[in-house]
XYZ file of C-alpha atoms in Angstrom:
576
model
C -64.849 20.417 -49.955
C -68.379 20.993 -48.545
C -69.097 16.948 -48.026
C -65.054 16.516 -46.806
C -65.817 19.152 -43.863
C -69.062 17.541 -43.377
C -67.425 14.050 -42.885
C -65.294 15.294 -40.240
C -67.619 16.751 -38.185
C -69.983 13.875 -38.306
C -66.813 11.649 -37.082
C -66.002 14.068 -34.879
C -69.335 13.587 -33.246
C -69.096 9.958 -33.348
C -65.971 10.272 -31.007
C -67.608 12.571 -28.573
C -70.469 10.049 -28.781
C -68.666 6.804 -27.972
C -66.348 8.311 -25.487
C -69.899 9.828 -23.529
C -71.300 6.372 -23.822
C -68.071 4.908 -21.940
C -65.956 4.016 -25.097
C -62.695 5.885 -24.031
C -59.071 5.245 -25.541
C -60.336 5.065 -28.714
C -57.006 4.947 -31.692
C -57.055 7.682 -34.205
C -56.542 6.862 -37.535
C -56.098 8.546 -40.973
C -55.842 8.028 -44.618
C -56.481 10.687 -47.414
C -56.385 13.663 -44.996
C -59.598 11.147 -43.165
C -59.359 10.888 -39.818
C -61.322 8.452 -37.693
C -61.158 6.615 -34.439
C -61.528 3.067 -33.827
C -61.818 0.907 -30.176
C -58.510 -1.033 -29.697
C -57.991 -4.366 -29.736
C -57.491 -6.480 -26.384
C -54.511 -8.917 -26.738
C -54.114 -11.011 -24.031
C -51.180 -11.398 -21.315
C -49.256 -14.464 -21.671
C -49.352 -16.736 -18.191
C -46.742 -18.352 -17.079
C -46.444 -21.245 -14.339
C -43.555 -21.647 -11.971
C -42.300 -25.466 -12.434
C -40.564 -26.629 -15.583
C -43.043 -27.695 -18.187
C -42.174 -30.990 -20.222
C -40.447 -30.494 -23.608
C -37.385 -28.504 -21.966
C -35.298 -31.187 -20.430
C -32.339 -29.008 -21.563
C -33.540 -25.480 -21.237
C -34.290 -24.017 -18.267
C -35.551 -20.657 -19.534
C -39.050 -20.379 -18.918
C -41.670 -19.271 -21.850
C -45.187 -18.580 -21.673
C -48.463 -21.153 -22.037
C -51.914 -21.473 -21.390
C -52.302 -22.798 -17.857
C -52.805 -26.504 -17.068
C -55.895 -28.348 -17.273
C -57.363 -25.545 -20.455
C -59.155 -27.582 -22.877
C -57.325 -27.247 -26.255
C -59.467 -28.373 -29.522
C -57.677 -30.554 -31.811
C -57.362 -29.056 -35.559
C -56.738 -33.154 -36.751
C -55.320 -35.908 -36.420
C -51.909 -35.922 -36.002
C -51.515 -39.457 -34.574
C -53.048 -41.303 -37.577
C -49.831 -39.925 -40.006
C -46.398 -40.390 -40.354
C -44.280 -38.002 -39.101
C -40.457 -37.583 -39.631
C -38.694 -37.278 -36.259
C -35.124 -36.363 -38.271
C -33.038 -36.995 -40.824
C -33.468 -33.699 -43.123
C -30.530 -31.474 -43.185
C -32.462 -28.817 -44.468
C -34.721 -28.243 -42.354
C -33.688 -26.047 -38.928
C -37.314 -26.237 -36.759
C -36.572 -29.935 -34.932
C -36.348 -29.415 -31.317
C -36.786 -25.918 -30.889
C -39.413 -23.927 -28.910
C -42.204 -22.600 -30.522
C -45.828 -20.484 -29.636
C -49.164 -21.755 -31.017
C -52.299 -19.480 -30.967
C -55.598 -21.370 -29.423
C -58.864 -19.900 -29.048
C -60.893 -20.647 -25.701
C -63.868 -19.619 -25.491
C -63.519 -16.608 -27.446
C -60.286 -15.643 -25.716
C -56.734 -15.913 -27.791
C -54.122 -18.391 -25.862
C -50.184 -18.666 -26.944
C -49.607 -21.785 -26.006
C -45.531 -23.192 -25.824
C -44.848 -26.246 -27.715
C -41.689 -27.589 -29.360
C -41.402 -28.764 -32.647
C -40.718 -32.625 -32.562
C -41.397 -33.479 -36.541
C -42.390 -32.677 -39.982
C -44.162 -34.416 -43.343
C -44.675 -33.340 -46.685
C -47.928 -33.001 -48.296
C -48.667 -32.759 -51.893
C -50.188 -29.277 -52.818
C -51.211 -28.877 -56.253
C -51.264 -25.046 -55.255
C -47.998 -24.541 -54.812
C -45.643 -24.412 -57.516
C -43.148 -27.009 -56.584
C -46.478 -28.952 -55.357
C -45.036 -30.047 -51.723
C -46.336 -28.584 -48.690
C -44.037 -28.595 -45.378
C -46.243 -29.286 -42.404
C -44.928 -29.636 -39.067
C -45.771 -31.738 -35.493
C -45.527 -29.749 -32.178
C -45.931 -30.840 -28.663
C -47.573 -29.105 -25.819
C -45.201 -28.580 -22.948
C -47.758 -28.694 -20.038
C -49.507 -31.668 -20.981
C -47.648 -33.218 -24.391
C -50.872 -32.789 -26.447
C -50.069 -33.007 -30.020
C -50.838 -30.224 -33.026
C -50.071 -29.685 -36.623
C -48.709 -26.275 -37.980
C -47.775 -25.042 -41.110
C -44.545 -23.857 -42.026
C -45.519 -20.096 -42.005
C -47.002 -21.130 -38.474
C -43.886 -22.501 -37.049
C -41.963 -19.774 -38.552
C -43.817 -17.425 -36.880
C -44.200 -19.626 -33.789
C -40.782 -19.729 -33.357
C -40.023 -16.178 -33.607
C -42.851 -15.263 -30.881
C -41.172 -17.501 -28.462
C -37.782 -15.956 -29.144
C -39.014 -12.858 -28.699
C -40.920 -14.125 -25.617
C -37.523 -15.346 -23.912
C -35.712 -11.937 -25.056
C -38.447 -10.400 -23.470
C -38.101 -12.582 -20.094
C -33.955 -12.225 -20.282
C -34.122 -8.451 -20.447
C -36.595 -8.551 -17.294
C -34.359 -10.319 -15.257
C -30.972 -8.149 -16.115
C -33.548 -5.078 -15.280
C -34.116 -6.938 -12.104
C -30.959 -7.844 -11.362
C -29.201 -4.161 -11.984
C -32.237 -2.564 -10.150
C -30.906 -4.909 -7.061
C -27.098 -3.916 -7.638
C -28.193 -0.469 -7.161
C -30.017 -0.989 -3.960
C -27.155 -2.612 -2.971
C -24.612 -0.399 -4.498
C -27.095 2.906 -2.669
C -27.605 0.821 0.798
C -23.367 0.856 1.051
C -23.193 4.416 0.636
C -25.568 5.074 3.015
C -23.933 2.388 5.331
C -20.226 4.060 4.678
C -21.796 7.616 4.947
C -23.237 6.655 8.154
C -19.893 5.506 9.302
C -18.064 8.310 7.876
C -20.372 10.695 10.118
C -20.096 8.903 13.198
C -16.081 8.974 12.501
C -15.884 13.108 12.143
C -18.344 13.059 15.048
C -16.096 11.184 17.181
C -13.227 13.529 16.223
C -15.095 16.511 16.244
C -15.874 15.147 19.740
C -12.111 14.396 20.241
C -10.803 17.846 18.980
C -13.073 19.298 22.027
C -11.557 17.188 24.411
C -7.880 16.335 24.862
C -5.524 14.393 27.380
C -2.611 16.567 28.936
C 0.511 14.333 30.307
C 3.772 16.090 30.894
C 6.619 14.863 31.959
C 6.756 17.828 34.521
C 4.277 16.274 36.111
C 1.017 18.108 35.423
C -1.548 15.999 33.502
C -5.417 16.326 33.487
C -7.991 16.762 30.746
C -8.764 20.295 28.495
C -5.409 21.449 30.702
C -4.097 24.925 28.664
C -1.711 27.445 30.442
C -0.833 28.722 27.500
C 3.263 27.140 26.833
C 3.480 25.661 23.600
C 2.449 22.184 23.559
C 3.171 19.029 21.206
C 1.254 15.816 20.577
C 2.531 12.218 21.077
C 1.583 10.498 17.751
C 0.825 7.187 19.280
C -1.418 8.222 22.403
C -2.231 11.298 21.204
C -1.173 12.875 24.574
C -0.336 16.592 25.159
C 2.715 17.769 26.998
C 5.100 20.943 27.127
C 7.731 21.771 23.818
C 10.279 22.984 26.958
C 10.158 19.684 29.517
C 10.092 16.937 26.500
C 13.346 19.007 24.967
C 14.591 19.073 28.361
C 14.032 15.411 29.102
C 14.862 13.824 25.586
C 18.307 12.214 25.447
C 21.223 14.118 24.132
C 23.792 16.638 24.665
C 21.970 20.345 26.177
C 21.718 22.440 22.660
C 22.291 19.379 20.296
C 19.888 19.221 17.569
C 16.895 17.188 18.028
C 13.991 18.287 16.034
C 13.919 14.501 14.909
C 12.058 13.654 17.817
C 9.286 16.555 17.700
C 8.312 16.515 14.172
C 4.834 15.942 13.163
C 3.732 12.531 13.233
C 7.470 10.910 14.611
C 7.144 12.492 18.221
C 6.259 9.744 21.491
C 5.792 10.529 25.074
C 7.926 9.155 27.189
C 4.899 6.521 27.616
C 5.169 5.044 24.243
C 8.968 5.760 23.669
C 10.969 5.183 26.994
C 14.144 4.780 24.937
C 14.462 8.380 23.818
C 14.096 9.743 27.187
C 16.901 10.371 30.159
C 16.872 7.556 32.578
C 20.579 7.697 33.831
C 21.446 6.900 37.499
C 24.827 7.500 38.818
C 25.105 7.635 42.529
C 27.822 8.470 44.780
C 27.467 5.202 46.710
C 29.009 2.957 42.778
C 30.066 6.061 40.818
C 31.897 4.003 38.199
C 28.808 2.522 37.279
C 25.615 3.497 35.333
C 22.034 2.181 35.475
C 18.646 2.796 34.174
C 16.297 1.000 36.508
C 14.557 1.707 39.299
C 15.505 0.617 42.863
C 12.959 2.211 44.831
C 14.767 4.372 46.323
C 14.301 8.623 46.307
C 15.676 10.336 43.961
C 17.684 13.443 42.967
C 18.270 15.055 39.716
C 21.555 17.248 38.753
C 20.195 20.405 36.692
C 23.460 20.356 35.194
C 23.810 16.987 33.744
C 20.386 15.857 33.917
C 21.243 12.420 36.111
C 19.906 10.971 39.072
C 21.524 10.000 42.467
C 20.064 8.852 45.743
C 18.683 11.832 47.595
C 20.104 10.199 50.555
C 23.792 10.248 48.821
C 23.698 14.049 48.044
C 22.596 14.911 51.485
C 25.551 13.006 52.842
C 27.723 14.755 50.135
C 26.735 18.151 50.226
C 29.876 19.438 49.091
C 30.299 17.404 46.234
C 29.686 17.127 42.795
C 27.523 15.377 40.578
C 29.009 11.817 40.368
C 28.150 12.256 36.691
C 29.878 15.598 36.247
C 32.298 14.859 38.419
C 33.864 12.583 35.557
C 36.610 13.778 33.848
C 36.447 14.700 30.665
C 38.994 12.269 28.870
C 42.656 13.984 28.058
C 43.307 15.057 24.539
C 45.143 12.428 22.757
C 49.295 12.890 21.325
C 49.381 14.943 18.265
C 46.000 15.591 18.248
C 44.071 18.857 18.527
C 40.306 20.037 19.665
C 38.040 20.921 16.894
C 34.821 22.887 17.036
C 32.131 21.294 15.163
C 29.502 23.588 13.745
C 26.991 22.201 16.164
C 29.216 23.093 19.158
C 30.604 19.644 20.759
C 34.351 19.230 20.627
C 35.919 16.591 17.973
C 39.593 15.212 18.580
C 41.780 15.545 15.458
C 45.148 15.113 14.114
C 47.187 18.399 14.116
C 49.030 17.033 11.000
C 46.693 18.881 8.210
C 47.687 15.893 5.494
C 44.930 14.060 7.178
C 41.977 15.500 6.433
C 40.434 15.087 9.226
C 38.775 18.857 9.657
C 37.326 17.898 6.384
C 35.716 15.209 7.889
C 34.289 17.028 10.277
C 33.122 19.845 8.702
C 31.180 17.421 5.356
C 29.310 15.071 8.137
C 28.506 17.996 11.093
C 28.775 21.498 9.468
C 26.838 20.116 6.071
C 24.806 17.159 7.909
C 25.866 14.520 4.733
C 24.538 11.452 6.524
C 21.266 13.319 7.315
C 18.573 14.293 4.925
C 15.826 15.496 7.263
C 13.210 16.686 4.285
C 12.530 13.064 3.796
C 13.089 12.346 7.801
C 16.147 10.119 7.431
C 17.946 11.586 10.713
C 19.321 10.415 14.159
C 16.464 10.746 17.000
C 17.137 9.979 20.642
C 16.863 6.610 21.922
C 17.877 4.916 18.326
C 20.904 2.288 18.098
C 23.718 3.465 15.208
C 25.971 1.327 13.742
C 29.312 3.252 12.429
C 30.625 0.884 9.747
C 34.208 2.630 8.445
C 33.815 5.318 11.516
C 37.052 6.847 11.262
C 37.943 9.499 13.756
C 33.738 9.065 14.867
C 32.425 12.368 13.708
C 29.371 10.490 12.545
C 29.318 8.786 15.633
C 29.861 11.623 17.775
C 27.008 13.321 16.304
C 25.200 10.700 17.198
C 25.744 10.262 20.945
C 24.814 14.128 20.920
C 21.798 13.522 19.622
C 20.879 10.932 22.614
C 21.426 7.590 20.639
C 23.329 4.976 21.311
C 26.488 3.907 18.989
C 29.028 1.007 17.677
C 31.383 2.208 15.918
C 33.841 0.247 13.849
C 37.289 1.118 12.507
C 39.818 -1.221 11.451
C 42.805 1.266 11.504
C 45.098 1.262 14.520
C 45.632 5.164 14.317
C 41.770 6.505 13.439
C 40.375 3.696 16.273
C 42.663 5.726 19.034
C 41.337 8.864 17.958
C 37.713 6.915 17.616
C 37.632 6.201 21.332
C 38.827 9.698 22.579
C 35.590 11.451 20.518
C 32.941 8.729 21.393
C 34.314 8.883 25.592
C 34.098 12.961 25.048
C 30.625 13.289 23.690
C 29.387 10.571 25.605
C 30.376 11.049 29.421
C 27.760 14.028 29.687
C 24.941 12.434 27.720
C 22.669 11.066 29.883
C 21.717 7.712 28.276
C 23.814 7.463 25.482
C 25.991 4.456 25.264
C 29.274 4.098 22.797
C 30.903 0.914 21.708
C 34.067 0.927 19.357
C 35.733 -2.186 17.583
C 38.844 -2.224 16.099
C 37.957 -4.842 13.245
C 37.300 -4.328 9.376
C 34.049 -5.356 8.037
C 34.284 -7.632 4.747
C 31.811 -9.525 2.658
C 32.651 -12.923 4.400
C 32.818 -14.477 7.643
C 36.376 -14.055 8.155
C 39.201 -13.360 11.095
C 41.533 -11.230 9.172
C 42.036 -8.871 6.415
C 44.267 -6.857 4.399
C 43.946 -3.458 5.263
C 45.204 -1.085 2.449
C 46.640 2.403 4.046
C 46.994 5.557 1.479
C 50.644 6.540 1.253
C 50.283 10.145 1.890
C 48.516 9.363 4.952
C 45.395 10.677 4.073
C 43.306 8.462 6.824
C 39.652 8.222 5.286
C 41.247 6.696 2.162
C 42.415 3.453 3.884
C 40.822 0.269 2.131
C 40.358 -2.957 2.068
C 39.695 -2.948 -1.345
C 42.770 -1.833 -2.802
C 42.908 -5.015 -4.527
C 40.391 -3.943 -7.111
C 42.308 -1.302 -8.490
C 45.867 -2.953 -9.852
C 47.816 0.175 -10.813
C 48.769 1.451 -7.168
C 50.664 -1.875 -5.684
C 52.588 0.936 -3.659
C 50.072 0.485 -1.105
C 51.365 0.050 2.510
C 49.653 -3.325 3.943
C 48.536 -4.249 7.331
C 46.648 -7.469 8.751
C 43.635 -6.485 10.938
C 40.730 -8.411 12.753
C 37.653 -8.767 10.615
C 33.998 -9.629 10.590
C 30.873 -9.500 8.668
C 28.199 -7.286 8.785
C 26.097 -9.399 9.169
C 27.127 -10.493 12.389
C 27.239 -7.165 13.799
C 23.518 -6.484 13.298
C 22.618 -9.855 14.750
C 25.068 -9.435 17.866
C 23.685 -5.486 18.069
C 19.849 -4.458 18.115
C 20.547 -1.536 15.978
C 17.879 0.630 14.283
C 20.606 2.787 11.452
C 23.373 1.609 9.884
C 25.932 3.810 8.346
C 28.877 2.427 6.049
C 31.503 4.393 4.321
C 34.090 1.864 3.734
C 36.113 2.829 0.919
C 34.621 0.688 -1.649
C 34.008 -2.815 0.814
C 30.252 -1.048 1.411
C 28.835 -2.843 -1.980
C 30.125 -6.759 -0.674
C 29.238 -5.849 2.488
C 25.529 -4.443 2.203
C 25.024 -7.278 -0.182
C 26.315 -9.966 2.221
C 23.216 -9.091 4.515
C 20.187 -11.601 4.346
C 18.449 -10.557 7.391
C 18.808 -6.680 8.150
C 16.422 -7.315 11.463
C 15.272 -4.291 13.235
C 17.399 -1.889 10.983
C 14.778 0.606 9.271
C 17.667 3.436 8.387
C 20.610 2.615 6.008
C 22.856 5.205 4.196
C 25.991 4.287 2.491
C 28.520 5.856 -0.018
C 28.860 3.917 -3.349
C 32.353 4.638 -4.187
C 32.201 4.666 -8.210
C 36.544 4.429 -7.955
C 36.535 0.895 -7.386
C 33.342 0.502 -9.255
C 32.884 3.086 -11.926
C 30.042 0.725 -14.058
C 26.987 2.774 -13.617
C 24.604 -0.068 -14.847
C 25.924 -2.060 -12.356
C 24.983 1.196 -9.778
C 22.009 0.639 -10.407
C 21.735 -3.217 -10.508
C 22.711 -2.715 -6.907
C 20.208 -0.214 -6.270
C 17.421 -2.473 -7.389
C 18.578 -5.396 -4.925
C 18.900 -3.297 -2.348
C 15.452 -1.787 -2.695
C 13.820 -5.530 -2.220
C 14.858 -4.652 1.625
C 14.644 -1.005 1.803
C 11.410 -0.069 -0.163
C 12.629 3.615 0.058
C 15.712 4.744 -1.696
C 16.967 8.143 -2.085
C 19.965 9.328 -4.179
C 21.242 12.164 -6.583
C 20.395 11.117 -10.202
C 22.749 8.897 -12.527
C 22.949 8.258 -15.902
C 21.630 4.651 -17.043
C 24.905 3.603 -19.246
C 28.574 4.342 -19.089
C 30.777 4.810 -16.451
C 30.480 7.516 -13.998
C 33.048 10.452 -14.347
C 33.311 13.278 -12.275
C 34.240 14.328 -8.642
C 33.978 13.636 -5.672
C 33.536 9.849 -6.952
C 31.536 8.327 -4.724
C 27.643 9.344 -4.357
C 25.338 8.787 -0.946
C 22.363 6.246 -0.982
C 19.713 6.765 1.981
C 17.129 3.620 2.210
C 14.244 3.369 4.466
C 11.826 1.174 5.443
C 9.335 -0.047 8.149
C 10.764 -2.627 10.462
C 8.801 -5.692 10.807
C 8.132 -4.689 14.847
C 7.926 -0.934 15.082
C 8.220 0.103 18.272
């Protein structure tokens, strides 16, 4: 134990020795509980030069070599024998890369060669007495060397691990420049991203004021509840745009102020009162501008020369002054639960207060949660519009309608509602045709009436359902619908035609401007609910957004009422 403890301090003071006399980094090593330290070994870096060297026509992975122009010693000979350039199966070193050790001048080289052939020597050694040797050539200057197998072996390997080496350098390299890339785009979106919420931090600050009242400016506040146009981004009063949209006074018309849908009267003219009715033409409307002053009623909202109403003091608007039209025979007036008047048939066989209380009182042809609803300035077209509740609505609201009934009785009552909800509404312009709408191009129909005279059951389709031939039958005009939304710029359709609205919607190629489509699928001429939903799936290649209560997948629908509403929306290809 005594000589053990004196070994390690006398190595101990050999370290402290060599490392005074400049001898740092020494390696500690051990064996038997013996610790010692020895100086490391130097191994040289491999060099590497930037053109191709010879002997890798078909690689172009670089490997490391001594540089050109070294002087490389010879170990023999290796012209003066024969050398086999191929023709062994066996052997797997022809023609691949491979790293010689030199010695220069008492410095280690790894030079690259590639194996171009091998001999066989006799060995008495060796127990099969053959000895694989094998040719390599140089690849900077084609100098040629003899290794043995165990050379080559190892040669080969080095080199492999040489180009592994290289390989993995270059992914490194190549990652660690897709994340400077990958960190310079954050910073360049980050940047951007600031500037944006400084700009509308900046905005939020600042605002435009434009009212229609007149008053416009910038930062303008007086304290009235204000809205934004979602276009210009304009301010202006809640009270003068309500006052100044189109539409009946109290008619419903949060369509046109909800967030995101509202437009000044800059970006939306349309929705906006522009009516001139003057006592100099009073049978006549306009919307344009002649230059000349004007003067607005209070009551109706319509304009007149100022230079007309001081020469008719006395009188009344021209506008109000119109009569409203005379209730028609064996008809009564009908409160709708929005407050206009409706014209319908005293005879209570008809249905028609039902009408009017399922499409007014309970809104069915409006779903504003998902912001399918009339707004001012919009075209309707009224496809089956019966006594036009739907489109009386409508022309309340401020928009503009064509309605279209084919039966003789509903169109009379038809043209009484539209003329009574229409004459007051500055803007609003109504259009009725007495024609059926089918799935062809055709001049005439057969128009199906229900024998108990309930009116919104008349059909064209009666034809589909074989056990009621009973059936009165009329011939009436007819069109397409197609035609009707190329002849009218409309922006909603609505169809309730007593089963024709499946031929008809699917007749359509070109749907235009139309962005708003709701329709009743009437499951009593069609009851198939996989074909429901076969029709669905066309239509949605138009209308991207399609609303409607749920269905079951197979069968045939049951239950009442029988028919079941389908809203579809979409973005016209030129919004306004």
């Amino acid at each position: 134990m005594a000589e053990a403890a004196a070994l390690r301090r006398a190595l101990k003071e050999s370290k402290r020795k060599q490392e005074a006399a400049g001898f740092p980094g020494l390696e500690k090593r051990s064996l038997g509980g013996v610790e010692w330290y020895v100086q490391p070994k130097a191994t040289p870096a491999l060099t590497y030069r930037s053109d191709r060297p010879r002997g890798t026509v078909d690689r172009d992975e670089p490997f490391g070599y001594a540089p050109r122009g070294s002087a490389k010693r010879r170990k023999l000979d290796v012209d003066a024998a024969v050398w086999r350039l191929s023709g062994d199966a066996e052997n797997d070193f022809l023609g691949m890369r491979c790293v010689r050790v030199a010695v220069l001048s008492g410095q280690r080289l790894e030079i690259a060669c590639l194996v171009d052939g091998f001999r066989d020597e006799a060995d008495a050694a060796l127990p099969d007495g053959v000895r694989r040797v094998y040719r390599c050539r140089d690849a900077d200057d084609g100098t040629l060397h003899q290794l043995s197998a165990g050379e080559a072996s190892h040669g080969i390997a080095r080199a492999d691990e040489d180009l592994e080496r290289r390989r993995l350098a270059d992914e490194q390299e190549k990652r660690a420049e897709r994340r400077e890339e990958a960190e310079a785009r954050r910073l360049d979106a980050s940047a951007a991203a600031d500037a944006a919420d400084a700009a509308i931090e900046a905005e939020s600050r600042s605002w435009v004021f434009d009212c229609p009242c007149g008053v416009s400016g910038r930062d303008y506040d007086d304290g009235a509840d204000m809205i934004q146009c979602g276009s210009c981004l304009a301010w202006a009063h809640d009270a003068c745009v309500m006052e100044r949209l189109r539409g009946a006074r109290g008619a419903p018309k949060l369509a046109a102020l909800r967030f995101g849908a509202y437009r000044c009267r800059a970006c939306a003219p349309a929705r906006y009162r522009e009516a001139f009715r003057c006592y100099c033409d009073p049978d006549s409307a306009s919307f344009g501008d002649d230059g000349e002053d004007r003067l607005r009623c209070e009551a109706c909202l319509s304009y007149c020369h100022v230079f007309c109403a001081l020469a008719n003091p006395d009188a009344a608007c021209p506008t109000c002054a119109l009569a409203a039209p005379a209730r028609p025979a064996g008809a009564k007036r009908v409160a709708s639960a929005r407050g206009f008047p409706v014209f319908a048939r005293s005879d209570a066989r008809c249905r028609d207060e039902t009408i009017v209380r399922e499409v007014v009182g309970d809104g069915a042809y409006e779903r504003p949660a998902m912001g399918f609803e009339v707004v001012p300035g919009e075209t309707w077209l009224d496809v089956g519009a019966h006594i036009g509740v739907f489109s009386s609505l409508c022309l309340q609201a401020g928009a503009d309608v064509v309605a279209v009934e084919p039966d003789a009785d509903n169109f009379r009552l038809l043209l009484a509602n539209g003329a009574a909800n229409a004459v007051h509404d500055a803007g609003a312009e109504f259009k009725a045709l007495n024609v059926a709408v089918t799935d062809r191009d055709e001049s005439s129909t057969t128009l199906y009436r229900h024998p108990r005279g309930i009116a919104f059951r008349h059909s064209t389709e009666r034809r589909l359902i074989s056990r009621e031939p009973d059936w009165p039958r009329a011939t009436v005009a007819a069109t397409s619908l197609q035609r009707l939304i190329d002849d009218h710029a409309v922006d909603g359709v609505k169809i309730d035609a007593q089963g024709a609205e499946v031929g008809a919607v699917e007749s359509v190629t070109d749907w235009r401007r139309v962005r708003k489509l709701v329709l009743e699928y009437d499951f009593e001429y069609r009851p198939s609910l996989p074909k429901f939903h076969a029709f669905v799936k066309r239509l949605r290649t138009h209308f991207p957004r399609i609303y409607h209560s749920k269905q079951k997948r197979s069968g045939d629908f049951s239950g009442f009422p029988n028919g079941v509403l389908v809203f579809a929306m979409r973005e016209p290809p030129d919004s306004p």
